[in-house]
Every structure is written in structure tokens, then in C-alpha cells.
Short mmCIF file of C-alpha atoms in Angstrom, two decimals:
data_model
loop_
_atom_site.label_atom_id
_atom_site.label_comp_id
_atom_site.label_asym_id
_atom_site.label_seq_id
_atom_site.Cartn_x
_atom_site.Cartn_y
_atom_site.Cartn_z
CA UNK S 122 0.21 -0.04 0.26
CA UNK S 123 1.22 3.53 -0.89
CA UNK S 124 0.47 6.57 1.22
CA UNK S 125 0.64 10.52 0.56
CA UNK S 126 0.90 12.78 3.80
CA UNK S 127 0.19 16.23 3.46
CA UNK S 128 1.10 18.74 6.62
CA UNK S 129 1.77 21.88 7.95
CA UNK S 130 3.32 22.96 11.37
CA UNK S 131 2.06 26.07 13.12
CA UNK S 132 2.93 29.04 14.33
CA UNK S 133 3.37 30.51 11.12
CA UNK S 134 6.13 32.99 10.77
CA UNK S 135 6.18 34.71 7.14
CA UNK S 136 9.80 36.21 7.92
CA UNK S 137 12.00 33.20 9.03
CA UNK S 138 10.85 29.51 9.06
CA UNK S 139 10.14 28.85 12.86
CA UNK S 140 12.23 26.13 14.26
CA UNK S 141 9.15 23.49 14.14
CA UNK S 142 8.95 23.88 10.48
CA UNK S 143 12.73 23.25 9.69
CA UNK S 144 12.56 20.31 12.18
CA UNK S 145 9.61 18.71 10.38
CA UNK S 146 10.98 19.18 6.84
CA UNK S 147 14.16 17.81 7.85
CA UNK S 148 12.37 14.50 9.05
CA UNK S 149 10.44 14.12 5.97
CA UNK S 150 13.61 14.69 3.70
CA UNK S 151 15.31 12.07 5.63
CA UNK S 152 12.61 9.72 5.67
CA UNK S 153 13.16 6.68 2.99
CA UNK S 154 10.15 8.15 1.32
CA UNK S 155 9.53 7.98 -2.68
CA UNK S 156 8.26 11.69 -3.66
CA UNK S 157 9.06 14.88 -1.22
CA UNK S 158 7.69 18.21 -2.01
CA UNK S 159 8.22 21.03 0.51
CA UNK S 160 7.04 24.55 0.47
CA UNK S 161 6.30 27.51 2.80
CA UNK S 162 2.96 26.69 3.41
CA UNK S 163 2.31 23.26 3.18
CA UNK S 164 4.74 19.76 2.47
CA UNK S 165 3.56 16.74 0.69
CA UNK S 166 5.52 13.17 0.79
CA UNK S 167 4.74 10.06 -0.73
CA UNK S 168 5.67 6.41 -0.08
CA UNK S 169 5.13 3.02 1.31
CA UNK S 170 2.92 2.66 3.94
CA UNK S 171 5.37 1.57 6.70
CA UNK S 172 7.91 4.39 5.51
CA UNK S 173 5.25 7.02 5.56
CA UNK S 174 3.97 6.15 9.14
CA UNK S 175 7.12 5.78 10.53
CA UNK S 176 7.95 9.55 9.08
CA UNK S 177 4.51 10.82 10.49
CA UNK S 178 5.51 9.49 13.95
CA UNK S 179 8.91 11.42 13.95
CA UNK S 180 7.70 14.32 12.32
CA UNK S 181 4.83 14.77 15.47
CA UNK S 182 7.45 13.72 18.04
CA UNK S 183 10.04 16.29 16.94
CA UNK S 184 8.20 19.10 15.40
CA UNK S 185 6.04 19.26 18.74
CA UNK S 186 9.39 18.96 20.93
CA UNK S 187 11.13 21.73 18.75
CA UNK S 188 7.78 24.37 19.25
CA UNK S 189 5.07 23.59 17.08
CA UNK S 190 1.61 24.07 18.60
CA UNK S 191 -0.33 22.51 15.93
CA UNK S 192 0.31 19.85 13.30
CA UNK S 193 -2.13 19.59 10.59
CA UNK S 194 -1.95 16.48 8.42
CA UNK S 195 -4.01 14.23 5.85
CA UNK S 196 -2.67 11.11 4.92
CA UNK S 197 -4.11 9.40 1.79
CA UNK S 198 -4.17 5.77 0.23
CA UNK S 199 -2.81 6.20 -3.34
CA UNK S 200 -3.58 3.93 -6.22
CA UNK S 201 -0.15 1.96 -6.87
CA UNK S 202 -0.21 -0.26 -10.05
CA UNK S 203 1.16 -3.12 -8.38
CA UNK S 204 -2.28 -3.43 -6.52
CA UNK S 205 -4.50 -4.27 -9.48
CA UNK S 206 -4.08 -7.63 -10.81
CA UNK S 207 -2.43 -8.37 -13.87
CA UNK S 208 -4.38 -7.00 -16.89
CA UNK S 209 -6.88 -5.31 -14.94
CA UNK S 210 -6.61 -1.32 -14.92
CA UNK S 211 -7.38 0.76 -11.87
CA UNK S 212 -10.87 1.58 -11.31
CA UNK S 213 -11.84 5.40 -11.14
CA UNK S 214 -12.13 6.82 -7.73
CA UNK S 215 -15.58 6.37 -6.54
CA UNK S 216 -16.44 3.28 -8.88
CA UNK S 217 -18.36 0.96 -7.27
CA UNK S 218 -16.19 -2.56 -6.44
CA UNK S 219 -16.99 -5.53 -8.74
CA UNK S 220 -16.73 -8.97 -7.23
CA UNK S 221 -14.85 -11.77 -8.79
CA UNK S 222 -17.84 -13.32 -10.27
CA UNK S 223 -18.87 -10.09 -11.81
CA UNK S 224 -21.49 -8.76 -9.56
#
């Protein structure tokens, strides 16, 4: 299973990145994730479930210790081509599941 995490830490400081924000980015950039995008108003990372969950654990612990008063995050399961059986395309989001017998 693959996951995507999006997160921000607060309080914001537009003049200089707060220590908690720097720490959160360092944690995510050092994690064994496939894709990482950091920015001033939000950060996104993708990877295997175990790697993302471990990174989120470290992110929460270290950014709170570094002074964050709020950490907002969202974790989503994302489609992985290896999840579908061979020859079966991924179903569009929201499509009903079809049983193996076609019902």
C-alpha cells in the first residue's frame, strides 16, 4: 500500500521559517520516501505505508518538541499499479467494486 501525507506546522512566521517547520522538513527529507515536496505553506510526501507512518511518527514527535503548537496532517491511500491484478486497469475513484464473479 502507498500513502501520501500532506502536513503543515504552526505557528507560522512569514519572515523566517520557525524551528519546528525546519525540523519537520528535515524529518521528511531524511525519511525513506519516494516523493517529497516542501514549501512555505504545505508539504507533501509519498511512499510505502510503513515508511510514511514512521515518518509521521517522527514528524509529530520532533516538531512538537521543537515548538509547534499545531500540526495539521492528512494521510491518503494512493493507487499503486502493483495493487491491481494483471491485466485489470485501476478503477476510477468512487467506482463501485465488482466481485470476482462479475456481480
